[in-house]
Coordinates of C-alpha atoms in Angstrom, one line a residue:
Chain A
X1 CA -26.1 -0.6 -14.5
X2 CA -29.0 -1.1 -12.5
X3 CA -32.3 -1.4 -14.6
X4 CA -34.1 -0.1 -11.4
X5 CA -32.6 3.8 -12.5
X6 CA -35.6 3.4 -15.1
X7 CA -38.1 1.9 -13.4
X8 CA -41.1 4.3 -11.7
X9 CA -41.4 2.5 -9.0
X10 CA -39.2 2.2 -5.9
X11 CA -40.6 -1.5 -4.9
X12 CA -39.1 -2.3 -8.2
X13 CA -36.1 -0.7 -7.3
X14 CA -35.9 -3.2 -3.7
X15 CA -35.7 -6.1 -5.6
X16 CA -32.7 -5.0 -7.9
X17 CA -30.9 -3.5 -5.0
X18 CA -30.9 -6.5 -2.8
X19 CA -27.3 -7.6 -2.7
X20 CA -26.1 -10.6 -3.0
X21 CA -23.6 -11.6 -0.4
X22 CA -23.0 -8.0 0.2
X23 CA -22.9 -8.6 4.3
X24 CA -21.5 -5.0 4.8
X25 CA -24.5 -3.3 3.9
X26 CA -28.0 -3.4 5.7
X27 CA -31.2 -4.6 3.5
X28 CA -32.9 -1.5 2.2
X29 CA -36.0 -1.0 4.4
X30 CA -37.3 2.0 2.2
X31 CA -40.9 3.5 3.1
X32 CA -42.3 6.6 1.0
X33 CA -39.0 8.6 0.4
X34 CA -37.3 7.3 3.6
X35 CA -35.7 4.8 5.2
X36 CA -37.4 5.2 8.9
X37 CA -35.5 2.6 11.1
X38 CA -32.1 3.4 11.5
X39 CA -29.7 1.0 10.6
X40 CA -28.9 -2.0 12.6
X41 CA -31.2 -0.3 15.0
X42 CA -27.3 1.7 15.8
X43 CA -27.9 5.3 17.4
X44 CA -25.6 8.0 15.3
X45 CA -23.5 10.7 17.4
X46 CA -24.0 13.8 15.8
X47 CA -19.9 14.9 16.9
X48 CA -18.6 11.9 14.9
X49 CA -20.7 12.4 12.0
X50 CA -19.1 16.1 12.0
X51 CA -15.8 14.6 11.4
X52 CA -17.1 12.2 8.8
X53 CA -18.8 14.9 6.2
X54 CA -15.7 16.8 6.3
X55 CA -13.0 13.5 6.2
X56 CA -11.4 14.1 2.7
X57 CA -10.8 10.1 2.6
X58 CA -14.1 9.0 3.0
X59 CA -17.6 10.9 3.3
X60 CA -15.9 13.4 1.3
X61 CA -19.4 15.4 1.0
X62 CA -17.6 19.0 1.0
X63 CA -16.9 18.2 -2.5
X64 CA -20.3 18.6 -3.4
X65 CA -22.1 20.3 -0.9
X66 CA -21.2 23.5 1.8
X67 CA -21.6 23.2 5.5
X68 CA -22.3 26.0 7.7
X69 CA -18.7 26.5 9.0
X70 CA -16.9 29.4 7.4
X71 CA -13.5 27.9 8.6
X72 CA -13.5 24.7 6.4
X73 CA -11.6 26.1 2.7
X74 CA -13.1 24.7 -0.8
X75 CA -16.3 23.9 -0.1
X76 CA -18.5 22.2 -2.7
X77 CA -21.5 23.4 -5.1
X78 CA -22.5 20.7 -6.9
X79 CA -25.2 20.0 -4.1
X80 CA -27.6 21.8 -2.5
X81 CA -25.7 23.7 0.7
X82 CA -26.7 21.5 3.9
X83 CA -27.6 24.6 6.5
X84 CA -30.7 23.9 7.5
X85 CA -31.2 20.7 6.2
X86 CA -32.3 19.4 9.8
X87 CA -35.8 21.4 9.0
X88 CA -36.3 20.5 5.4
X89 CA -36.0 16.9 6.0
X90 CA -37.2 14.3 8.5
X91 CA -34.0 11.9 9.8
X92 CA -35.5 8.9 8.1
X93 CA -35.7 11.0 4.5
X94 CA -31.8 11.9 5.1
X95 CA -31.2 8.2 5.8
X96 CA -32.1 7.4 2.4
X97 CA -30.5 9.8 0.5
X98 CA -27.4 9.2 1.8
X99 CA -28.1 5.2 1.7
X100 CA -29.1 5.7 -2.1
X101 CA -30.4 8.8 -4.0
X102 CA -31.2 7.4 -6.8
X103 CA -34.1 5.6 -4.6
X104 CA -35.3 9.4 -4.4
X105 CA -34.0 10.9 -7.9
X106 CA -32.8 8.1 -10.9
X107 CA -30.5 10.5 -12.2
X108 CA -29.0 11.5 -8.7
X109 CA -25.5 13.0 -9.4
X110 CA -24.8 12.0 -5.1
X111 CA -23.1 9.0 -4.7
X112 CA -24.5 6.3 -3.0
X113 CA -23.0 6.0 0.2
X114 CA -24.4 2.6 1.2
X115 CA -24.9 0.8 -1.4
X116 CA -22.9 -2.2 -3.0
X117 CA -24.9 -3.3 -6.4
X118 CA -25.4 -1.7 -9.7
X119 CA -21.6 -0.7 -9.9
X120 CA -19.2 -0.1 -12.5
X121 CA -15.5 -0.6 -13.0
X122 CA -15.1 -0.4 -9.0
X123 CA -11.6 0.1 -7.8
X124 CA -10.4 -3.4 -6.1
X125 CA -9.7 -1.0 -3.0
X126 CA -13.3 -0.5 -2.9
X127 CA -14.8 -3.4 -4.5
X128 CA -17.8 -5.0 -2.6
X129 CA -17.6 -2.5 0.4
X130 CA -20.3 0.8 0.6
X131 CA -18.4 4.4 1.0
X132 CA -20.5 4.2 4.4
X133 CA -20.6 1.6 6.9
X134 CA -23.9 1.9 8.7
X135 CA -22.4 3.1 11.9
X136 CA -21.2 6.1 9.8
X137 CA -24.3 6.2 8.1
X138 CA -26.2 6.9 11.4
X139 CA -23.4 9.6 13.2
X140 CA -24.0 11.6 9.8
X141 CA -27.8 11.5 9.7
X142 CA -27.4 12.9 13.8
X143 CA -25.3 15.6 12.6
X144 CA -27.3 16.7 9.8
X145 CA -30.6 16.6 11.4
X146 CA -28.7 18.5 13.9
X147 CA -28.3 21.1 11.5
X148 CA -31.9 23.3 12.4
X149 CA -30.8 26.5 10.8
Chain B
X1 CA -43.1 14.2 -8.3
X2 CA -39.6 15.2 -6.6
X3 CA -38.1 12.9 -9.1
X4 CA -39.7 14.3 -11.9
X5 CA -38.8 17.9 -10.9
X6 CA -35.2 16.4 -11.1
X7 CA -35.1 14.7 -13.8
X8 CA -36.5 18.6 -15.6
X9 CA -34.3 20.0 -14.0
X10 CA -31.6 17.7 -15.3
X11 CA -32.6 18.1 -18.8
X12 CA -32.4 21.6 -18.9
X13 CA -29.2 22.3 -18.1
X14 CA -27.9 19.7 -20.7
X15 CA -29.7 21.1 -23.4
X16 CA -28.1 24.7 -21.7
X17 CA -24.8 23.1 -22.5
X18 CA -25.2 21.6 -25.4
X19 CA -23.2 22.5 -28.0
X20 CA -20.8 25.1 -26.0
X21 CA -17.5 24.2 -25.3
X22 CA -15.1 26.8 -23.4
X23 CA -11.6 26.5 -23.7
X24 CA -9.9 24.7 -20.5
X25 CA -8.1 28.3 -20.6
X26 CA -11.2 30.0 -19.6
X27 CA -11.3 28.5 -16.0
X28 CA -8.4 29.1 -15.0
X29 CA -7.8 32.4 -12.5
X30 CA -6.3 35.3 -14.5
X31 CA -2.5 34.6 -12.6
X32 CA -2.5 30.7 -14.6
X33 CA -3.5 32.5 -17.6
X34 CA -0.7 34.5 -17.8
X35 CA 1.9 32.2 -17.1
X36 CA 0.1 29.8 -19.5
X37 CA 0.5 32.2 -22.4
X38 CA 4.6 33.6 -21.3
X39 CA 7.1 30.9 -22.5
X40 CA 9.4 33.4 -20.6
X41 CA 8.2 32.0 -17.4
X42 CA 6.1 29.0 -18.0
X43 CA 8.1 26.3 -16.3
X44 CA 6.4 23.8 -19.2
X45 CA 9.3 25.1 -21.6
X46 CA 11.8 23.6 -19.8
X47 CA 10.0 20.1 -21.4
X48 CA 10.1 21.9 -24.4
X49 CA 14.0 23.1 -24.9
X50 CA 14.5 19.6 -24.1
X51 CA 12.3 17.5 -26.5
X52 CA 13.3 19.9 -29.2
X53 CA 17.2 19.0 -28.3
X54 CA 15.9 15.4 -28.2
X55 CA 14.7 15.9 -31.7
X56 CA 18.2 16.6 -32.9
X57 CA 19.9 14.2 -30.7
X58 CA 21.6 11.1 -32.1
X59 CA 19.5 7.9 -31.5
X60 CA 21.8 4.9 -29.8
X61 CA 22.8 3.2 -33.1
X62 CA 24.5 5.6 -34.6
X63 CA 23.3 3.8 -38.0
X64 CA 19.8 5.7 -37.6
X65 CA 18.8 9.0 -38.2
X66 CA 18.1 11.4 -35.6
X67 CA 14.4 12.8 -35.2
X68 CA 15.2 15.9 -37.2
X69 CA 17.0 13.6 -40.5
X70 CA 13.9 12.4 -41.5
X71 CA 11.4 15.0 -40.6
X72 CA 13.7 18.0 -40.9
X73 CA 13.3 21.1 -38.7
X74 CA 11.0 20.8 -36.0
X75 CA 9.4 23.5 -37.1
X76 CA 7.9 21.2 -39.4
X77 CA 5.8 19.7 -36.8
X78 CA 3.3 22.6 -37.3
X79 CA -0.3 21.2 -37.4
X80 CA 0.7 17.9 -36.3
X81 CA -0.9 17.6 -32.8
X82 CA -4.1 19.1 -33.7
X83 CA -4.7 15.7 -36.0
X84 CA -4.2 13.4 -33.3
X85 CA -5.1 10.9 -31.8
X86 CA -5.2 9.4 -35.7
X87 CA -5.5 6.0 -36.9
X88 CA -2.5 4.9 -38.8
X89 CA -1.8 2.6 -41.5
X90 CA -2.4 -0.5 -39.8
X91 CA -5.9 0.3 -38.5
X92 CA -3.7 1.2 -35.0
X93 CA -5.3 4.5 -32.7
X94 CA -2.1 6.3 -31.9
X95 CA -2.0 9.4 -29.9
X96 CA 1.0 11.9 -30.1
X97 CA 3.0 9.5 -27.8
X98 CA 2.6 6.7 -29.6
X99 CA 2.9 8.0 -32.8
X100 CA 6.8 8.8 -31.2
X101 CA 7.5 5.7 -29.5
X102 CA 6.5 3.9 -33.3
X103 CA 9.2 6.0 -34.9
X104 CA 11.6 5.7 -31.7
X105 CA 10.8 1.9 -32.0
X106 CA 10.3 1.1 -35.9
X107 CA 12.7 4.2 -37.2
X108 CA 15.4 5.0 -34.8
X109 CA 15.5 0.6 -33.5
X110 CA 15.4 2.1 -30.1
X111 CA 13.8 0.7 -27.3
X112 CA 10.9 2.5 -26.5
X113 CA 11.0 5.7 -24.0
X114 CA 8.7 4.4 -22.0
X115 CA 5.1 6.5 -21.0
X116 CA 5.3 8.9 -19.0
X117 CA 8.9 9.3 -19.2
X118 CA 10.5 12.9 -19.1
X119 CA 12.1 12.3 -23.0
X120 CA 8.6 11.3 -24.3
X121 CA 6.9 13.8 -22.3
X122 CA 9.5 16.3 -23.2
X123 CA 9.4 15.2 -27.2
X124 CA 5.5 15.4 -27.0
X125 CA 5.4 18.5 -25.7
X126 CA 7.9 20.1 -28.0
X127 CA 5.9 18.8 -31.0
X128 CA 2.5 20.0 -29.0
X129 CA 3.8 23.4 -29.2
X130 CA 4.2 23.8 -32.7
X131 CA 0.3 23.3 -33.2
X132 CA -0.1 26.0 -30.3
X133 CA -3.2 28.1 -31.0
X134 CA -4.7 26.0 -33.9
X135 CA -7.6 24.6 -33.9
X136 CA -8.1 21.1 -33.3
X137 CA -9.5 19.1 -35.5
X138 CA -9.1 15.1 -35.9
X139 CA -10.8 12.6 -38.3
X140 CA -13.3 10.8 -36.7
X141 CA -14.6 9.1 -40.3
X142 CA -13.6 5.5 -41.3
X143 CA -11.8 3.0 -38.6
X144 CA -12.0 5.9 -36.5
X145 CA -15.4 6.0 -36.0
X146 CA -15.8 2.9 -33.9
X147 CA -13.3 3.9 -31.6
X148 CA -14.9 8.0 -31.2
X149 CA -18.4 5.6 -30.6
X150 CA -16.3 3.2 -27.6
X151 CA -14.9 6.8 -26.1
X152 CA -18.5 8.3 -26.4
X153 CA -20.1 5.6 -24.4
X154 CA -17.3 5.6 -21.9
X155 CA -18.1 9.0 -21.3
X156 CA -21.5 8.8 -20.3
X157 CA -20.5 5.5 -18.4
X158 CA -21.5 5.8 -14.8
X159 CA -18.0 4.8 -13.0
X160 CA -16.3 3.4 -9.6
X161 CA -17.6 3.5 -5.9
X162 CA -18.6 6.9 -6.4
X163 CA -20.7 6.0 -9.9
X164 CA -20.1 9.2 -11.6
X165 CA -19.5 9.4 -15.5
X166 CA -17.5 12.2 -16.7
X167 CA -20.4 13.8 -18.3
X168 CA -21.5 14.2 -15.3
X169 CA -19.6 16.3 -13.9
X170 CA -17.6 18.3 -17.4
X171 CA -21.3 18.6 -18.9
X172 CA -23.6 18.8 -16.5
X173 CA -21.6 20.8 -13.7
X174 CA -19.3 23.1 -15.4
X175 CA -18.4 26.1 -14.0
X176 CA -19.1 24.8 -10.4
X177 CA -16.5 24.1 -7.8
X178 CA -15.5 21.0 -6.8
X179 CA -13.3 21.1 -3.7
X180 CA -11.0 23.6 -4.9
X181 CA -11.2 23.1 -8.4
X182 CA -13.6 24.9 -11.2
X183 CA -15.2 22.2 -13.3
X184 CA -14.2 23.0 -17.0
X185 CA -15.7 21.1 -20.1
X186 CA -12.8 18.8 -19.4
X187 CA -10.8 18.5 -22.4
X188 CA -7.2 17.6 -23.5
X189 CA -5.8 20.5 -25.1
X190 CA -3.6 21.7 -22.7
X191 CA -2.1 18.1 -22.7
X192 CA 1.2 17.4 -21.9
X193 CA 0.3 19.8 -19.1
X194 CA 2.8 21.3 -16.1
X195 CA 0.2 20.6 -13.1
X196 CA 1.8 22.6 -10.0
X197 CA 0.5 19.6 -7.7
X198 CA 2.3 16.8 -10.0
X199 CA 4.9 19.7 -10.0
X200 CA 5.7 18.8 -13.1
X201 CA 5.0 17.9 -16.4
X202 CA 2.0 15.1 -17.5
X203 CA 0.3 13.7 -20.3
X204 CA -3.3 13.6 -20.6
X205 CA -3.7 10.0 -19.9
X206 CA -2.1 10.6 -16.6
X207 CA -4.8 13.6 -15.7
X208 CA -7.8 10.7 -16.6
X209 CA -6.3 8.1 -14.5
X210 CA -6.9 11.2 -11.7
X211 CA -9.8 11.4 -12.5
X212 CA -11.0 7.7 -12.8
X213 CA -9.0 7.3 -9.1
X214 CA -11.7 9.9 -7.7
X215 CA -14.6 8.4 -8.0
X216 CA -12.7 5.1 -7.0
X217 CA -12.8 3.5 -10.5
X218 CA -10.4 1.2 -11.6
X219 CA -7.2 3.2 -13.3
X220 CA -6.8 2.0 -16.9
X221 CA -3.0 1.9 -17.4
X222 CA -1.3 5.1 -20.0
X223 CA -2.2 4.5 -23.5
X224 CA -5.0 1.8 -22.6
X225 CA -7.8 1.5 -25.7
X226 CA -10.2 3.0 -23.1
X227 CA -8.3 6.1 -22.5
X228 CA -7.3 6.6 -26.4
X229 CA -11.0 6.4 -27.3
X230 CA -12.1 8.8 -24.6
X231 CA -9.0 10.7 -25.9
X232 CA -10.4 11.0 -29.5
X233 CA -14.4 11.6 -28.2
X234 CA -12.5 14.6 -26.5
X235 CA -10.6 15.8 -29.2
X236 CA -13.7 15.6 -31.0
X237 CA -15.5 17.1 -28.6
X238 CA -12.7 20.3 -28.7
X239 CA -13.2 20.4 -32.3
X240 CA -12.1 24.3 -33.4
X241 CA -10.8 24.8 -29.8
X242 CA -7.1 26.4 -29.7
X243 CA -4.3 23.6 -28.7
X244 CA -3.1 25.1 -25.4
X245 CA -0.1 22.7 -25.1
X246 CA 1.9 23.3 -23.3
X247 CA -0.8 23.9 -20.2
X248 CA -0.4 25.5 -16.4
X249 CA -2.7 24.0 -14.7
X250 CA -3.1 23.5 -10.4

C-alpha cells in the first residue's frame, strides 16, 4: 500500500507515486486538484472517449457511475452520476481524478485509471500496465467535459 | 477540504453499517426468492438427489464403507454446515469440501473428487441442506482465531488493478447497484449456489475467485488458505444468519 493514502499533503503524495520503470504511464504533473497539461501533450476526441466509458473490458465506468443515455441497461451508482459533470469540473480537475483519485480523496473508492504503483495482488494480465493509456485518458476527459448539462 | 468532506462522509456510512448484516436472500428480486425457497422447482435439488445418492453409493474398494455406514442416515448431517469452515484435529482449516474429500481420501481410500467437481459439489450441497434455515455459527476461538484475523485483513485488503477491497464494496456500498447486480453484505450462506450465469451449480470459493477476477486481482486457486480464511471471517461475519444452501442466485 502506498503510505502517501495517509499523508496530507499531495507533494508528498508525487514522490511515492513516481514509478519506477513504469514507461506506460506519464509522470504525475499534479497542480492544486488537477492535472492541467494533458498528457503527452495528446488532444482527446470526445467520440472515442464515448466508446471507452461505456467499453465493459476496459474503462468500465458504467459500473460505478450513470451517463446521460437512457439506452445503455445497468448503469452504476456507486459514483456520483456524470450528467453535467462538464460544468462542475474544469478538464484538468477531471484529468486527475481519473489519473488518480486518491490524489483528490485518500479513501477514493474510483479506481485509478492511470496509475501503476501502490498495487496489490495485480492480475499478471494486468501487472505493470495502467487501466488507461494516456491516449484514452485524454478521449475521456473530451467527452466528459463535453458533458455541459 | 474536499477530502475531508470525504473521508466524513466515508465514516458515516460505515458506522451506518456496522453491525447489520442482511441475509444474501434479502437482495434478491421477489421471482429468485421464490424459486430459492421451492425445492419443487429449484434446479439446485438436482445437486442435491444426487449427493444424497452419492452418500449411499458404494466407494471403489468395495472393502470401505459407503458415506451413509459410518455416519448413518443423511439426515444426520443436521447442523453440520452451520459449524464450518472448522479446524480439525490436526490444527487443519477445512471447509465442507474438505472436510468430504478427508473422509473420501482417509475413510473411503478413494482418490479425491476433485474441487469443483459435480460429486463434491453435489455431496456438499446435499449435506448444506440439511443445516437449511439454521443459524450459522462457527468457532472462531483457539487455532481458529489466527486464521478469522488472516481473512479479516484480507478483507479490508485493497486488491488488483482496480484496488478495491471487498469491504469496500459489501460494507460500504450495499444496497447499490453495480452493473446489474445489487450489492449484498456478501456472504457465503447460500454456498454451493446454482448461479443462472454459471448455469449451474458452484461453491463459494468459485464465486470469490469472481470476484477477485473483477477488480483484476490475482485468482487464488479453490480451497487456497486465503480463500478459507476469508471463508471463516465470512461465516463469522453471518454469525445467526439462516444457511440458504442451496442458493439461486443470477
Amino acid at each position: 500500500m502506498t503510505a502517501c493514502w495517509h499523508a496530507p499533503l499531495v507533494a508528498a503524495c508525487l514522490l511515492a507515486l513516481a514509478p519506477a520503470g513504469a514507461s506506460e504511464v506519464v509522470p504525475l504533473q499534479v497542480s492544486g486538484d488537477a492535472i492541467g497539461q494533458p498528457l503527452h501533450g495528446l488532444s482527446g476526441d470526445a467520440a472515442r472517449g464515448a466508446l471507452v466509458v461505456r467499453n465493459r473490458e476496459t474503462g468500465n465506468c458504467l459500473i460505478c457511475h450513470a451517463i446521460p443515455d437512457r439506452t445503455e441497461r445497468f448503469q452504476g451508482e456507486i459514483g456520483p452520476p456524470l450528467a453535467g459533470v462538464g460544468l462542475r469540473l474544469t478538464e484538468g480537475q477531471i484529468r486527475l481524478r481519473l489519473v488518480d483519485p486518491t490524489q483528490v480523496n485518500p479513501g477514493a473508492i474510483m479506481p485509478a485509471y492511470h496509475r501503476v504503483s501502490g498495487l496489490t495482488n495485480v492480475d499478471a494480465r494486468h501487472a505493470g500496465r495502467p487501466v488507461l493509456g494516456a491516449q484514452e485518458i485524454e478521449d475521456v476527459v473530451a467527452y466528459l467535459a463535453s458533458l455541459k448539462e | 477540504m474536499r477530502a475531508g468532506a470525504a473521508l466524513l462522509a466515508c465514516c458515516w456510512a460505515a458506522t451506518a453499517f456496522a453491525g447489520e448484516v442482511r441475509a444474501p436472500r434479502a437482495f434478491l428480486s421477489p421471482e429468485l426468492q421464490a424459486l430459492q425457497d421451492d425445492p419443487a422447482r429449484h434446479p439446485g435439488w438436482l445437486w442435491v438427489e444426487q449427493g444424497e445418492a452419492l452418500w449411499r453409493a458404494a466407494p471403489p474398494d468395495p472393502g470401505k464403507q459407503t458415506c451413509a455406514g459410518c455416519h448413518g442416515d443423511i439426515t444426520g448431517m443436521s447442523g453440520v454446515a452451520a459449524r464450518y469452515p472448522s479446524v480439525a484435529s490436526d490444527g487443519a482449516l477445512l471447509n465442507l469440501e474438505l472436510r468430504i474429500e478427508r473422509c473420501r481420501t482417509e475413510q473411503q481410500g478413494a482418490s479425491a473428487f476433485g474441487d469443483e467437481s459435480e460429486a463434491l459439489l453435489s455431496l456438499t450441497a446435499a449435506i448444506a441442506a440439511r443445516s437449511r434455515g439454521q443459524p450459522v455459527n462457527v468457532r472462531i476461538d483457539g487455532p481458529a482465531a489466527a486464521r478469522l484475523a488472516e481473512g479479516r485483513r484480507l478483507y479490508s485488503l485493497r486488491q488488483g488493478q482496480l484496488n478495491l477491497s471487498c469491504q469496500q464494496c459489501h460494507e460500504e456500498n450495499v444496497g447499490k447497484r453495480l452493473r446489474g447486480d445489487i450489492i449484498s453484505h456478501g456472504v457465503g450462506t447460500g454456498y454451493p449456489a446454482y448461479r443462472l450465469e454459471w448455469n449451474g451449480l458452484g461453491s463459494l470459493h468459485r464465486r470469490l475467485r469472481a470476484c477477485s477476477l473483477g477488480v483484476r486481482a490475482v485468482q487464488a486457486p479453490f480451497a487456497s488458505p486465503d480463500y478459507l480464511a476469508l471463508e471463516l471471517f465470512l461465516a463469522d461475519k453471518a454469525r445467526g444468519l439462516a444457511v440458504e444452501a442451496p442458493g439461486i442466485r443470477r
